[in-house]
């Protein structure tokens, strides 16, 4: 094959890649470091269980919302001791939860820590943008018998 033919092939491949529509696509983690069961729903879909001390991958393909419910032991989201809804953005390969009041957002980017709202017991956009870590000490929201059972196991 001649060098010019290879050059045309490479140019054609690069042009095809550039013409392809950009799609968002990020795989992020929900890490449950607590003794509670986490229930996660993305964009109003079915609830996914993240057991204590486990993690679950979540795929973002467009902007939307993640609902988080923490339950003592087993049960559905209606018996949650903690609930939260987090809006997220998914732009090409940049996925992050939209938190805070936008203070210095233009200068420092979205999700910057200054001017954020309290998301405890969740840690949002950590260790990377789009990740959620459920804190290890949220058992106080559960009945005393649940807390006693958890302490006897750990």
Phi, psi and omega in degrees: 000143181274157182299324180292325178294316178297320178298318177295320180295313179298317179298318178297318178296315179295321178294321178296320178293320181292328182280343180293139180293141179284131179238143175284146177189105180226137171253121181236175185242145166248115183251122181257101179266006184262175175269000179271160175269130179261135175245129186236133175230130178253126176055039177076010181281191181293155180280135176249134181271132172243102183296164177305138176063033175229173176225163180220135175279147178225138183253129175255128178235350177198163177300148181184211186218142174243128175259136180237131175230133177250128181237150177277116181071230181257163178142174181262178182296339179292337178259024185290144174268349177208136176222146177207152172238132181236125174277145179226158174247144175224104182235107185054253180249019178250113180232131183202156175276139181270101179234158176096186185251009178083007180299122182062021182297319180296323183279321189248352180095160182289152179082006179294146190293331183289127179082020180274165177267162180284122180247008182303141009274013177269142170249117190255144180063032179221139002284349174225163180305127178098351177271153174229133175242128178267121187302153185284347187238071177239009183295340182299340179281350183266163176301156184302321181295328176292315180298319179296319179294320179295315181295327181287336179276333187249000000 
